[in-house]
Structure formats: C-alpha cells, structure tokens
C-alpha cells in the first residue's frame, strides 16, 4: 500500500498539469497523486481524468465550483486521513515547485519532522524569475507573520510541504477557514504552537511559465488581517489568569 498522498489542487492548469504529474511520478513512483479540481473552465479536470485512466495511482476529486486553495487542501487532507496515508504532500500544479525535492523532504519527515517546508528564505533557498517587488512582498509578509505570531519559521507562507499524517490528525482541521497564503500560515502556526517539529528544506522556487497566477490583493489583505488577529489573540491568551 502506498504511504504517501500527493495533493495537487488545480484551477485552469491545463497547460502544466501533465508535465507536473510526470515529474511527480519520476520522483515518487509509488505515491498516489490526487488532483483536486475546482471545475476548471479550461478543461483541467477532464484532462486529469484522461491521465487517470492510464495511471492507477492517479485519482481526481471534482469540486462543484472554485472554492479556494485552503478548502481544496482540506478536502484532500480528509481523504488522506480516512485512507490512513502516512505522509501528505502539498504541491502547486503550475510547475513552480520541483518534485525532485520530494524524496529529500519525505526523508526528513520519516526521521521525525511533523512538517517539512520547501523554503525559499533559508540558507540555500532562492526564487527564480520573480520581480524585486514580488520578492519584497514575500519577504516582508513572512517577516511580519514571524514577528506577530512569534514563529521561528522563515517561509511560513510557502505552499510546498510534506506533513506527517498523524500531525494533521492532531489538529482541529474543522476550525481552519482561511485561504491562500493565510491557509499555509495558519496550518504551520497551529502545528508549531502545538509543539510539532517543523523543518525547512531549502528549495529554488521558479515562477510559473504558463497560465496566470492566482495571487491577488485580497489574499494579501486577508493574510495580514488574520495574522494580526491571531497574534493579538495569542498574546491576550498568555496574559489571562
């Protein structure tokens, strides 16, 4: 039985999907890949079904409408826990995360880490093809979250991750409601606060070559507001008698 479930959320990723799945297969030939498609109008879901017809280790979860990255991952997490996978992978479908890093990240999880983050902002990590403004926003956003939440994680917004399934099981996933960057921040912070072991593995993040980024101002604003509220709430809780 496969130990690892790779969750691949998609919305209009028809140009990159087959290539990304092929690269995952090269790196983790025994893993099960789950495409979670939010009814992509470009036919991504249909392509995923065609690929799954020739790959017994690939399955597709169709959702009725575009409902956010966080809820797509939560749907995948629920399936992973129901089917007793040991490790759960988050990876983008646009090719920005290199699946060749996954064996090393899984090995770190197998040696005791509850969460392994593919990190851009630790020694050895980097980004490629990002304008300076995008880099500045990411660095400042991570620094702000780290300071407000009193976190030790350098790249808390990163979306390239390996979770130990038991660590996910220990969290109250029903209480997670945030999306985008903020979803990644919330999960990592909850796990860190609960005493989980978080390890950052340096990666090179490459800007997508095809399709359009899902990043927009609303995601950034949501992240700033929620992080601020969480940080204030945590401080108040520490000072209650």
PDB file of C-alpha atoms in Angstrom:
ATOM      1  CA  UNK A   1       0.000   0.000   0.000  1.00  0.00           C
ATOM      2  CA  UNK A   2       1.247   3.494  -0.847  1.00  0.00           C
ATOM      3  CA  UNK A   3       2.333   5.543   2.170  1.00  0.00           C
ATOM      4  CA  UNK A   4       2.226   8.970   0.535  1.00  0.00           C
ATOM      5  CA  UNK A   5      -0.614  11.020  -0.928  1.00  0.00           C
ATOM      6  CA  UNK A   6       0.376  13.965  -3.124  1.00  0.00           C
ATOM      7  CA  UNK A   7      -2.397  16.578  -3.294  1.00  0.00           C
ATOM      8  CA  UNK A   8      -2.422  18.687  -6.439  1.00  0.00           C
ATOM      9  CA  UNK A   9      -5.106  21.425  -6.356  1.00  0.00           C
ATOM     10  CA  UNK A  10      -5.988  22.787  -9.779  1.00  0.00           C
ATOM     11  CA  UNK A  11      -7.888  25.630 -11.369  1.00  0.00           C
ATOM     12  CA  UNK A  12      -7.106  26.322 -15.029  1.00  0.00           C
ATOM     13  CA  UNK A  13      -3.796  24.430 -15.075  1.00  0.00           C
ATOM     14  CA  UNK A  14      -4.316  22.505 -18.323  1.00  0.00           C
ATOM     15  CA  UNK A  15      -1.005  23.711 -19.799  1.00  0.00           C
ATOM     16  CA  UNK A  16       1.170  22.403 -16.964  1.00  0.00           C
ATOM     17  CA  UNK A  17      -0.778  19.521 -15.415  1.00  0.00           C
ATOM     18  CA  UNK A  18       0.559  16.574 -17.425  1.00  0.00           C
ATOM     19  CA  UNK A  19       4.162  17.752 -17.062  1.00  0.00           C
ATOM     20  CA  UNK A  20       3.875  18.258 -13.301  1.00  0.00           C
ATOM     21  CA  UNK A  21       2.265  14.843 -12.787  1.00  0.00           C
ATOM     22  CA  UNK A  22       5.000  13.247 -14.897  1.00  0.00           C
ATOM     23  CA  UNK A  23       7.691  14.903 -12.779  1.00  0.00           C
ATOM     24  CA  UNK A  24       5.990  13.751  -9.575  1.00  0.00           C
ATOM     25  CA  UNK A  25       5.874  10.218 -10.962  1.00  0.00           C
ATOM     26  CA  UNK A  26       9.618  10.328 -11.708  1.00  0.00           C
ATOM     27  CA  UNK A  27      10.415  11.430  -8.140  1.00  0.00           C
ATOM     28  CA  UNK A  28       7.821   9.365  -6.239  1.00  0.00           C
ATOM     29  CA  UNK A  29       6.758   6.452  -8.462  1.00  0.00           C
ATOM     30  CA  UNK A  30       4.917   4.674  -5.616  1.00  0.00           C
ATOM     31  CA  UNK A  31       2.967   7.670  -4.310  1.00  0.00           C
ATOM     32  CA  UNK A  32      -0.714   8.227  -5.012  1.00  0.00           C
ATOM     33  CA  UNK A  33      -1.494  11.555  -6.673  1.00  0.00           C
ATOM     34  CA  UNK A  34      -4.830  13.248  -6.026  1.00  0.00           C
ATOM     35  CA  UNK A  35      -5.874  16.081  -8.341  1.00  0.00           C
ATOM     36  CA  UNK A  36      -8.448  18.318  -6.642  1.00  0.00           C
ATOM     37  CA  UNK A  37     -10.052  20.328  -9.421  1.00  0.00           C
ATOM     38  CA  UNK A  38     -12.419  23.243  -8.822  1.00  0.00           C
ATOM     39  CA  UNK A  39     -14.422  22.811 -12.059  1.00  0.00           C
ATOM     40  CA  UNK A  40     -11.737  24.478 -14.175  1.00  0.00           C
ATOM     41  CA  UNK A  41     -13.375  26.037 -17.239  1.00  0.00           C
ATOM     42  CA  UNK A  42     -10.264  25.326 -19.340  1.00  0.00           C
ATOM     43  CA  UNK A  43     -10.768  21.542 -19.126  1.00  0.00           C
ATOM     44  CA  UNK A  44      -8.126  20.744 -16.491  1.00  0.00           C
ATOM     45  CA  UNK A  45     -10.491  18.325 -14.739  1.00  0.00           C
ATOM     46  CA  UNK A  46     -11.227  16.451 -17.939  1.00  0.00           C
ATOM     47  CA  UNK A  47      -7.511  16.175 -18.759  1.00  0.00           C
ATOM     48  CA  UNK A  48      -6.884  14.858 -15.239  1.00  0.00           C
ATOM     49  CA  UNK A  49      -9.495  12.139 -15.831  1.00  0.00           C
ATOM     50  CA  UNK A  50      -7.817  11.170 -19.102  1.00  0.00           C
ATOM     51  CA  UNK A  51      -4.452  10.890 -17.359  1.00  0.00           C
ATOM     52  CA  UNK A  52      -6.007   8.898 -14.510  1.00  0.00           C
ATOM     53  CA  UNK A  53      -7.426   6.372 -16.981  1.00  0.00           C
ATOM     54  CA  UNK A  54      -3.861   5.280 -17.733  1.00  0.00           C
ATOM     55  CA  UNK A  55      -2.438   5.616 -14.229  1.00  0.00           C
ATOM     56  CA  UNK A  56      -3.934   3.585 -11.359  1.00  0.00           C
ATOM     57  CA  UNK A  57      -2.010   5.734  -8.878  1.00  0.00           C
ATOM     58  CA  UNK A  58      -3.766   8.915 -10.006  1.00  0.00           C
ATOM     59  CA  UNK A  59      -7.265   9.938  -8.939  1.00  0.00           C
ATOM     60  CA  UNK A  60      -9.371  13.068  -9.393  1.00  0.00           C
ATOM     61  CA  UNK A  61     -11.652  14.839  -6.944  1.00  0.00           C
ATOM     62  CA  UNK A  62     -14.038  17.225  -8.716  1.00  0.00           C
ATOM     63  CA  UNK A  63     -15.483  20.102  -6.737  1.00  0.00           C
ATOM     64  CA  UNK A  64     -18.578  21.971  -7.852  1.00  0.00           C
ATOM     65  CA  UNK A  65     -17.001  25.426  -8.099  1.00  0.00           C
ATOM     66  CA  UNK A  66     -13.910  27.472  -7.379  1.00  0.00           C
ATOM     67  CA  UNK A  67     -13.829  27.442  -3.590  1.00  0.00           C
ATOM     68  CA  UNK A  68     -10.314  28.403  -2.586  1.00  0.00           C
ATOM     69  CA  UNK A  69      -6.972  26.715  -2.123  1.00  0.00           C
ATOM     70  CA  UNK A  70      -7.486  26.072   1.568  1.00  0.00           C
ATOM     71  CA  UNK A  71     -10.716  24.152   1.127  1.00  0.00           C
ATOM     72  CA  UNK A  72      -9.197  22.157  -1.735  1.00  0.00           C
ATOM     73  CA  UNK A  73      -6.362  21.045   0.524  1.00  0.00           C
ATOM     74  CA  UNK A  74      -8.713  20.328   3.426  1.00  0.00           C
ATOM     75  CA  UNK A  75     -10.736  18.040   1.143  1.00  0.00           C
ATOM     76  CA  UNK A  76      -7.522  16.226   0.249  1.00  0.00           C
ATOM     77  CA  UNK A  77      -6.454  16.024   3.895  1.00  0.00           C
ATOM     78  CA  UNK A  78      -9.754  14.414   4.869  1.00  0.00           C
ATOM     79  CA  UNK A  79      -9.313  11.764   2.208  1.00  0.00           C
ATOM     80  CA  UNK A  80      -5.691  11.158   3.266  1.00  0.00           C
ATOM     81  CA  UNK A  81      -6.699  10.623   6.899  1.00  0.00           C
ATOM     82  CA  UNK A  82      -9.682   8.421   6.002  1.00  0.00           C
ATOM     83  CA  UNK A  83      -7.405   6.168   3.940  1.00  0.00           C
ATOM     84  CA  UNK A  84      -4.583   6.076   6.513  1.00  0.00           C
ATOM     85  CA  UNK A  85      -1.745   7.509   4.447  1.00  0.00           C
ATOM     86  CA  UNK A  86       1.370   8.207   6.492  1.00  0.00           C
ATOM     87  CA  UNK A  87       2.559  11.304   4.634  1.00  0.00           C
ATOM     88  CA  UNK A  88       0.677  14.063   2.835  1.00  0.00           C
ATOM     89  CA  UNK A  89       2.273  16.354   0.247  1.00  0.00           C
ATOM     90  CA  UNK A  90       1.165  19.828  -0.816  1.00  0.00           C
ATOM     91  CA  UNK A  91       2.491  20.958  -4.199  1.00  0.00           C
ATOM     92  CA  UNK A  92       1.430  23.540  -6.782  1.00  0.00           C
ATOM     93  CA  UNK A  93       0.251  22.425 -10.214  1.00  0.00           C
ATOM     94  CA  UNK A  94       1.955  25.282 -12.078  1.00  0.00           C
ATOM     95  CA  UNK A  95       5.477  23.834 -12.040  1.00  0.00           C
ATOM     96  CA  UNK A  96       6.916  26.324  -9.560  1.00  0.00           C
ATOM     97  CA  UNK A  97       7.753  23.544  -7.083  1.00  0.00           C
ATOM     98  CA  UNK A  98      10.327  20.971  -8.190  1.00  0.00           C
ATOM     99  CA  UNK A  99       9.100  17.428  -7.392  1.00  0.00           C
ATOM    100  CA  UNK A 100      12.743  16.291  -7.410  1.00  0.00           C
ATOM    101  CA  UNK A 101      12.960  17.775  -3.891  1.00  0.00           C
ATOM    102  CA  UNK A 102      10.255  15.445  -2.561  1.00  0.00           C
ATOM    103  CA  UNK A 103      12.396  12.374  -1.750  1.00  0.00           C
ATOM    104  CA  UNK A 104      14.638  14.507   0.473  1.00  0.00           C
ATOM    105  CA  UNK A 105      11.639  16.211   2.103  1.00  0.00           C
ATOM    106  CA  UNK A 106       9.957  12.859   2.765  1.00  0.00           C
ATOM    107  CA  UNK A 107      13.153  11.500   4.285  1.00  0.00           C
ATOM    108  CA  UNK A 108      13.177  14.407   6.752  1.00  0.00           C
ATOM    109  CA  UNK A 109       9.562  13.591   7.697  1.00  0.00           C
ATOM    110  CA  UNK A 110      10.437   9.925   8.088  1.00  0.00           C
ATOM    111  CA  UNK A 111      13.153  10.948  10.542  1.00  0.00           C
ATOM    112  CA  UNK A 112      10.675  12.715  12.815  1.00  0.00           C
ATOM    113  CA  UNK A 113       9.598  16.062  11.362  1.00  0.00           C
ATOM    114  CA  UNK A 114       5.861  16.733  11.588  1.00  0.00           C
ATOM    115  CA  UNK A 115       6.023  19.317   8.820  1.00  0.00           C
ATOM    116  CA  UNK A 116       8.719  19.811   6.184  1.00  0.00           C
ATOM    117  CA  UNK A 117       8.509  23.109   4.311  1.00  0.00           C
ATOM    118  CA  UNK A 118      10.164  23.669   0.957  1.00  0.00           C
ATOM    119  CA  UNK A 119      11.605  27.051   1.898  1.00  0.00           C
ATOM    120  CA  UNK A 120      12.719  29.938  -0.289  1.00  0.00           C
ATOM    121  CA  UNK A 121      14.006  32.081   2.559  1.00  0.00           C
ATOM    122  CA  UNK A 122      16.531  29.877   4.382  1.00  0.00           C
ATOM    123  CA  UNK A 123      20.194  29.407   3.510  1.00  0.00           C
ATOM    124  CA  UNK A 124      20.370  27.605   0.167  1.00  0.00           C
ATOM    125  CA  UNK A 125      16.844  28.610  -0.845  1.00  0.00           C
ATOM    126  CA  UNK A 126      16.075  31.027  -3.677  1.00  0.00           C
ATOM    127  CA  UNK A 127      13.499  32.240  -6.181  1.00  0.00           C
ATOM    128  CA  UNK A 128      13.865  32.477  -9.936  1.00  0.00           C
ATOM    129  CA  UNK A 129      12.124  34.836 -12.383  1.00  0.00           C
ATOM    130  CA  UNK A 130      10.417  36.922  -9.699  1.00  0.00           C
ATOM    131  CA  UNK A 131      10.484  40.723  -9.961  1.00  0.00           C
ATOM    132  CA  UNK A 132      12.034  42.505  -6.981  1.00  0.00           C
ATOM    133  CA  UNK A 133       8.624  43.769  -5.802  1.00  0.00           C
ATOM    134  CA  UNK A 134       7.210  40.240  -5.568  1.00  0.00           C
ATOM    135  CA  UNK A 135      10.284  39.117  -3.628  1.00  0.00           C
ATOM    136  CA  UNK A 136       9.987  42.102  -1.299  1.00  0.00           C
ATOM    137  CA  UNK A 137       6.296  41.403  -0.615  1.00  0.00           C
ATOM    138  CA  UNK A 138       7.039  37.755   0.181  1.00  0.00           C
ATOM    139  CA  UNK A 139       9.982  38.560   2.447  1.00  0.00           C
ATOM    140  CA  UNK A 140       8.123  41.317   4.281  1.00  0.00           C
ATOM    141  CA  UNK A 141       4.987  39.196   4.634  1.00  0.00           C
ATOM    142  CA  UNK A 142       6.960  36.341   6.126  1.00  0.00           C
ATOM    143  CA  UNK A 143       8.865  38.670   8.446  1.00  0.00           C
ATOM    144  CA  UNK A 144       5.617  40.279   9.640  1.00  0.00           C
ATOM    145  CA  UNK A 145       3.949  36.902  10.292  1.00  0.00           C
ATOM    146  CA  UNK A 146       7.051  35.632  12.078  1.00  0.00           C
ATOM    147  CA  UNK A 147       7.163  38.675  14.355  1.00  0.00           C
ATOM    148  CA  UNK A 148       3.446  38.912  15.133  1.00  0.00           C
ATOM    149  CA  UNK A 149       2.987  35.172  15.665  1.00  0.00           C
ATOM    150  CA  UNK A 150       6.355  34.726  17.395  1.00  0.00           C
ATOM    151  CA  UNK A 151       7.181  31.955  14.964  1.00  0.00           C
ATOM    152  CA  UNK A 152      10.598  30.562  14.100  1.00  0.00           C
ATOM    153  CA  UNK A 153       9.538  29.600  10.552  1.00  0.00           C
ATOM    154  CA  UNK A 154      11.319  31.640   7.876  1.00  0.00           C
ATOM    155  CA  UNK A 155       8.952  30.805   4.993  1.00  0.00           C
ATOM    156  CA  UNK A 156       5.624  30.338   6.747  1.00  0.00           C
ATOM    157  CA  UNK A 157       3.636  31.243   3.583  1.00  0.00           C
ATOM    158  CA  UNK A 158       5.276  28.520   1.466  1.00  0.00           C
ATOM    159  CA  UNK A 159       2.955  26.049  -0.238  1.00  0.00           C
ATOM    160  CA  UNK A 160       5.410  23.206  -0.919  1.00  0.00           C
ATOM    161  CA  UNK A 161       5.098  20.879   2.092  1.00  0.00           C
ATOM    162  CA  UNK A 162       5.212  17.372   3.475  1.00  0.00           C
ATOM    163  CA  UNK A 163       3.069  16.635   6.536  1.00  0.00           C
ATOM    164  CA  UNK A 164       3.188  13.600   8.724  1.00  0.00           C
ATOM    165  CA  UNK A 165      -0.432  12.438   8.657  1.00  0.00           C
ATOM    166  CA  UNK A 166      -0.520  11.957  12.428  1.00  0.00           C
ATOM    167  CA  UNK A 167       0.425  15.608  12.844  1.00  0.00           C
ATOM    168  CA  UNK A 168      -2.508  16.649  10.656  1.00  0.00           C
ATOM    169  CA  UNK A 169      -4.753  14.330  12.627  1.00  0.00           C
ATOM    170  CA  UNK A 170      -3.765  16.115  15.834  1.00  0.00           C
ATOM    171  CA  UNK A 171      -5.038  19.468  14.514  1.00  0.00           C
ATOM    172  CA  UNK A 172      -8.655  20.620  14.540  1.00  0.00           C
ATOM    173  CA  UNK A 173      -8.936  20.967  10.771  1.00  0.00           C
ATOM    174  CA  UNK A 174     -12.631  21.864  11.051  1.00  0.00           C
ATOM    175  CA  UNK A 175     -11.571  25.158  12.690  1.00  0.00           C
ATOM    176  CA  UNK A 176      -9.390  26.166   9.710  1.00  0.00           C
ATOM    177  CA  UNK A 177     -11.232  28.643   7.485  1.00  0.00           C
ATOM    178  CA  UNK A 178      -8.531  30.790   5.856  1.00  0.00           C
ATOM    179  CA  UNK A 179      -7.397  30.603   2.241  1.00  0.00           C
ATOM    180  CA  UNK A 180      -4.318  31.164   0.068  1.00  0.00           C
ATOM    181  CA  UNK A 181      -1.169  32.364   1.825  1.00  0.00           C
ATOM    182  CA  UNK A 182      -3.147  32.626   5.027  1.00  0.00           C
ATOM    183  CA  UNK A 183      -4.132  28.957   4.955  1.00  0.00           C
ATOM    184  CA  UNK A 184      -0.474  27.970   4.809  1.00  0.00           C
ATOM    185  CA  UNK A 185       0.384  30.369   7.626  1.00  0.00           C
ATOM    186  CA  UNK A 186      -2.439  29.087   9.821  1.00  0.00           C
ATOM    187  CA  UNK A 187      -1.602  25.401   9.458  1.00  0.00           C
ATOM    188  CA  UNK A 188       2.114  25.864  10.100  1.00  0.00           C
ATOM    189  CA  UNK A 189       1.488  28.145  13.069  1.00  0.00           C
ATOM    190  CA  UNK A 190      -1.090  25.808  14.635  1.00  0.00           C
ATOM    191  CA  UNK A 191       1.322  22.901  14.320  1.00  0.00           C
ATOM    192  CA  UNK A 192       4.246  24.910  15.674  1.00  0.00           C
ATOM    193  CA  UNK A 193       2.175  26.135  18.659  1.00  0.00           C
ATOM    194  CA  UNK A 194       1.141  22.557  19.411  1.00  0.00           C
ATOM    195  CA  UNK A 195       4.796  21.580  19.760  1.00  0.00           C
ATOM    196  CA  UNK A 196       5.178  19.955  16.355  1.00  0.00           C
ATOM    197  CA  UNK A 197       8.596  19.633  14.753  1.00  0.00           C
ATOM    198  CA  UNK A 198       8.882  21.931  11.723  1.00  0.00           C
ATOM    199  CA  UNK A 199      11.905  21.673   9.423  1.00  0.00           C
ATOM    200  CA  UNK A 200      12.631  23.965   6.478  1.00  0.00           C
ATOM    201  CA  UNK A 201      14.320  22.397   3.459  1.00  0.00           C
ATOM    202  CA  UNK A 202      15.886  24.871   1.003  1.00  0.00           C
ATOM    203  CA  UNK A 203      14.406  24.908  -2.499  1.00  0.00           C
ATOM    204  CA  UNK A 204      14.570  27.002  -5.644  1.00  0.00           C
ATOM    205  CA  UNK A 205      11.127  28.384  -6.419  1.00  0.00           C
ATOM    206  CA  UNK A 206      10.583  29.024 -10.133  1.00  0.00           C
ATOM    207  CA  UNK A 207       7.867  31.381 -11.317  1.00  0.00           C
ATOM    208  CA  UNK A 208       5.242  29.660 -13.455  1.00  0.00           C
ATOM    209  CA  UNK A 209       5.963  29.514 -17.184  1.00  0.00           C
ATOM    210  CA  UNK A 210       2.323  29.003 -18.222  1.00  0.00           C
ATOM    211  CA  UNK A 211      -1.079  30.149 -17.017  1.00  0.00           C
ATOM    212  CA  UNK A 212      -1.895  33.002 -14.670  1.00  0.00           C
ATOM    213  CA  UNK A 213      -1.003  33.432 -11.012  1.00  0.00           C
ATOM    214  CA  UNK A 214      -3.897  33.114  -8.543  1.00  0.00           C
ATOM    215  CA  UNK A 215      -2.313  35.734  -6.282  1.00  0.00           C
ATOM    216  CA  UNK A 216      -4.332  38.931  -5.830  1.00  0.00           C
ATOM    217  CA  UNK A 217      -4.620  41.803  -3.367  1.00  0.00           C
ATOM    218  CA  UNK A 218      -7.498  40.205  -1.469  1.00  0.00           C
ATOM    219  CA  UNK A 219      -5.338  37.219  -0.475  1.00  0.00           C
ATOM    220  CA  UNK A 220      -2.609  39.514   0.847  1.00  0.00           C
ATOM    221  CA  UNK A 221      -5.091  41.653   2.802  1.00  0.00           C
ATOM    222  CA  UNK A 222      -6.758  38.554   4.277  1.00  0.00           C
ATOM    223  CA  UNK A 223      -3.383  37.228   5.397  1.00  0.00           C
ATOM    224  CA  UNK A 224      -2.361  40.495   7.067  1.00  0.00           C
ATOM    225  CA  UNK A 225      -5.674  40.859   8.897  1.00  0.00           C
ATOM    226  CA  UNK A 226      -5.857  37.269  10.094  1.00  0.00           C
ATOM    227  CA  UNK A 227      -2.223  37.138  11.183  1.00  0.00           C
ATOM    228  CA  UNK A 228      -2.733  40.335  13.188  1.00  0.00           C
ATOM    229  CA  UNK A 229      -5.864  38.966  14.875  1.00  0.00           C
ATOM    230  CA  UNK A 230      -4.163  35.631  15.671  1.00  0.00           C
ATOM    231  CA  UNK A 231      -1.135  37.376  17.125  1.00  0.00           C
ATOM    232  CA  UNK A 232      -3.216  39.669  19.343  1.00  0.00           C
ATOM    233  CA  UNK A 233      -5.388  36.728  20.437  1.00  0.00           C
ATOM    234  CA  UNK A 234      -2.364  34.648  21.373  1.00  0.00           C
ATOM    235  CA  UNK A 235      -0.890  37.482  23.435  1.00  0.00           C
ATOM    236  CA  UNK A 236      -4.168  38.073  25.273  1.00  0.00           C
ATOM    237  CA  UNK A 237      -4.463  34.341  25.998  1.00  0.00           C
ATOM    238  CA  UNK A 238      -0.983  34.284  27.522  1.00  0.00           C
ATOM    239  CA  UNK A 239      -1.903  37.134  29.912  1.00  0.00           C
ATOM    240  CA  UNK A 240      -5.195  35.678  31.127  1.00  0.00           C
ATOM    241  CA  UNK A 241      -5.088  34.474  34.740  1.00  0.00           C
TER     242      UNK A 241
END
